[in-house]
Amino acid sequence: MKRFYLFLALFGLIPIIFFTGAAESHFRYLYYPILVLLIPLLNSNAILQAAVAFSILYSLVPFWLGGGYHVYLVATNVFSFLLAAVVSGRLSDIVNKDRESLRKTADTYHALTNSLNLKIMNLQSEVDSVSERYSHIQELDKNKTRFISGVSHEIRSPLSSIRSFSEILLNYEDIDADTRKEFLEIIKQESERLTQLANEILDIVRIESGKIEWHMDAIDIAEVADTAIKTMLLLAEDKGISLEQKIPGKLPPIKGDRNKILQVLLNLVSNAIKFTSQGKITVGAEDMPNEIRLYVSDTGEGVYPEEKEKIFDEFYRIGDDLTGRPKGSGLGLSISKKIVEAHGGKIWAESQLGKGSTFFFTLPKGAAVADEYRGIGEFAEIAGRQVLVLDDSVPVRQIMRSALESLGYSTLGAGSINTALEVAKARKLDAIIMGDPKSEDEFDKLRTFSRVQGIPLFLVSVINDEKSGLQVAVNGYISKPLDKNQILSTIKEVSQKKTGRVLIISDDPEEARNFQLLVGASGFETVIVPDVKSINGTKPPDMIIIGSLSRDQVYMTISSLRANQATKKVPLLLTLNILIRDIKCVGLNSSEYGKGLNKLIESLKGMV
């Protein structure tokens, strides 16, 4: 715009010169300052062309006015104009050259600055990663120390009693029969206490490692509650406490491990008896819409509000530092919580100090079926292996079901994890197939349920290719939180290359930086783009990592990459906001895209 105004001013001098004395007009001298102003804006050719055009127009002004033509004056001025233009052009070239040199210097400075900032970011990321891992290790070490300390504390007391009384029996022969019997009874009780503690510790280890055996059958809650009451009745009567039950006459069956549910009730009733000196204890159940809610209520001393959550921690005991407290390992409620959660329920406590406590826990109903499946016929015999397809996209779900049914599988569909859980509790499934989960918390419910029930859980990303139809879309999955070993092992599974160019698609700078650090430090060249639209014109990579985008962005990104001939066969790794554990991730080999659902079928044949 500035250049335009200067041109306008330069050629605007011509009419001014025309009306103010023609060739002799003093306004002709304004040409020189205007030409100087054009030096930083134009190159030498443009300045010379403007000067020539101005000189021609200037030399024609006397002809338009008529009268005498001052040839010498005009020629002198034109020569002066052109000479000034040549000098200005030379100066313009020098200025532009210096400007270009300065620009290159600035670009180099900015590039070095960006490189330095990137290295600083990478170093900071590495420091953060090391710090996070160190904190995690510290937490694990703290938990291990606390667990060992708790076990040692619990073992020390009964062992001390056993040792003391056994030494007395061995060293003193004049002990009367009644005292000897009393000491032996104490040794027996303490031995049983040690055995119970060992069993509880083994229960915790087995549950957390997933190695515990679950015997899932239809359970009559009334029968289990009645067994628990009969087992604990004498213990309650010895303390002068009444033990009552409030179980409705008709409760629907639930699916679970009878002995484990009985263990939970026994733990709760036993704790109620320990902390109740008078009054009553009630074992009850309520029929809720989607679950059975059981409770154990007492008239004991109650629980402090700040302890309602802590009491479910391992080795935590109420008032442990006070004298005269009931003995216990502090593991019963922790085990009960793990058992209830493994069945898909939850456990909590409500209490008032001095008035008593009520411990609730829920168990999903075994016969609950979502409304959209009631037309199929509950618990009907279905020929073939039965697979549940879980995906919030109705078209994808329908197409996958059709493809599986054409191979002889019997299928059910679900649009959400909660619906899938309801269906899975009502039907005997051989496998569950799902797309990218939305929520870690919801997915944990399904993962725990599938592990307890022994139902294989498959994770697969599917797109509907316009040319090839339904396709398994990605080659592998990366789990969060990011772990270098898991990322590199996934890359190795997909491609045998130890080096190459990896494209990272992520709109989260922190995530992209972490990927660049973990992948780049292993010998791969990395390039970061915020979205799939930004990769146009870039060199095709050897592998693409898709970050934690939204569900719609993930589908659009994968579809776009598979539709592009340059990236169609490039291995894709998809990042999930979940831990990849207890699930079978269905991924392609290096260049298998285009073979439909073959990879999924192979996985099903191998595990179903």
PDB file of N, CA and C in Angstrom, residues 34 37 65 71 133 243 270 300 331 390 425 516 561 565 572:
ATOM      1  N   ILE A  34      10.898  11.684  -3.603  1.00  0.00           N
ATOM      2  CA  ILE A  34      10.005  10.537  -3.797  1.00  0.00           C
ATOM      3  C   ILE A  34      10.808   9.318  -4.244  1.00  0.00           C
ATOM      4  N   LEU A  37      12.481   7.698  -1.388  1.00  0.00           N
ATOM      5  CA  LEU A  37      11.541   6.895  -0.585  1.00  0.00           C
ATOM      6  C   LEU A  37      11.244   5.547  -1.232  1.00  0.00           C
ATOM      7  N   LEU A  65       1.342  22.122 -23.842  1.00  0.00           N
ATOM      8  CA  LEU A  65       1.074  23.540 -23.591  1.00  0.00           C
ATOM      9  C   LEU A  65       1.225  24.402 -24.839  1.00  0.00           C
ATOM     10  N   VAL A  71      14.416  22.680 -25.223  1.00  0.00           N
ATOM     11  CA  VAL A  71      15.054  21.380 -25.437  1.00  0.00           C
ATOM     12  C   VAL A  71      16.187  21.165 -24.429  1.00  0.00           C
ATOM     13  N   ARG A 133       8.443 -41.375  37.159  1.00  0.00           N
ATOM     14  CA  ARG A 133       8.772 -42.776  37.426  1.00  0.00           C
ATOM     15  C   ARG A 133       9.354 -42.949  38.827  1.00  0.00           C
ATOM     16  N   LEU A 243     -29.306 -61.240  66.590  1.00  0.00           N
ATOM     17  CA  LEU A 243     -28.937 -61.231  65.171  1.00  0.00           C
ATOM     18  C   LEU A 243     -30.198 -61.483  64.352  1.00  0.00           C
ATOM     19  N   SER A 270     -19.087 -60.322  61.337  1.00  0.00           N
ATOM     20  CA  SER A 270     -18.054 -60.495  62.356  1.00  0.00           C
ATOM     21  C   SER A 270     -17.586 -59.153  62.887  1.00  0.00           C
ATOM     22  N   GLY A 300     -23.622 -50.427  67.224  1.00  0.00           N
ATOM     23  CA  GLY A 300     -22.334 -50.308  67.896  1.00  0.00           C
ATOM     24  C   GLY A 300     -21.860 -48.888  68.054  1.00  0.00           C
ATOM     25  N   LEU A 331      -7.634 -56.782  57.328  1.00  0.00           N
ATOM     26  CA  LEU A 331      -7.690 -57.159  55.914  1.00  0.00           C
ATOM     27  C   LEU A 331      -9.098 -57.521  55.452  1.00  0.00           C
ATOM     28  N   LEU A 390     -19.780 -54.417  20.700  1.00  0.00           N
ATOM     29  CA  LEU A 390     -19.991 -53.169  21.439  1.00  0.00           C
ATOM     30  C   LEU A 390     -19.380 -52.006  20.672  1.00  0.00           C
ATOM     31  N   LYS A 425     -24.426 -60.166  31.520  1.00  0.00           N
ATOM     32  CA  LYS A 425     -24.871 -60.834  32.745  1.00  0.00           C
ATOM     33  C   LYS A 425     -26.044 -61.774  32.476  1.00  0.00           C
ATOM     34  N   GLN A 516       7.688 -37.449  20.985  1.00  0.00           N
ATOM     35  CA  GLN A 516       8.920 -37.098  20.269  1.00  0.00           C
ATOM     36  C   GLN A 516      10.143 -37.512  21.085  1.00  0.00           C
ATOM     37  N   LEU A 561      -6.425 -41.101   6.356  1.00  0.00           N
ATOM     38  CA  LEU A 561      -5.120 -41.709   6.089  1.00  0.00           C
ATOM     39  C   LEU A 561      -5.252 -42.950   5.216  1.00  0.00           C
ATOM     40  N   GLN A 565      -3.622 -42.479  -0.971  1.00  0.00           N
ATOM     41  CA  GLN A 565      -2.729 -43.501  -1.537  1.00  0.00           C
ATOM     42  C   GLN A 565      -1.332 -43.444  -0.933  1.00  0.00           C
ATOM     43  N   LEU A 572      -0.353 -47.746  11.228  1.00  0.00           N
ATOM     44  CA  LEU A 572      -0.933 -46.767  12.135  1.00  0.00           C
ATOM     45  C   LEU A 572      -0.934 -47.312  13.564  1.00  0.00           C
TER      46      LEU A 572
END
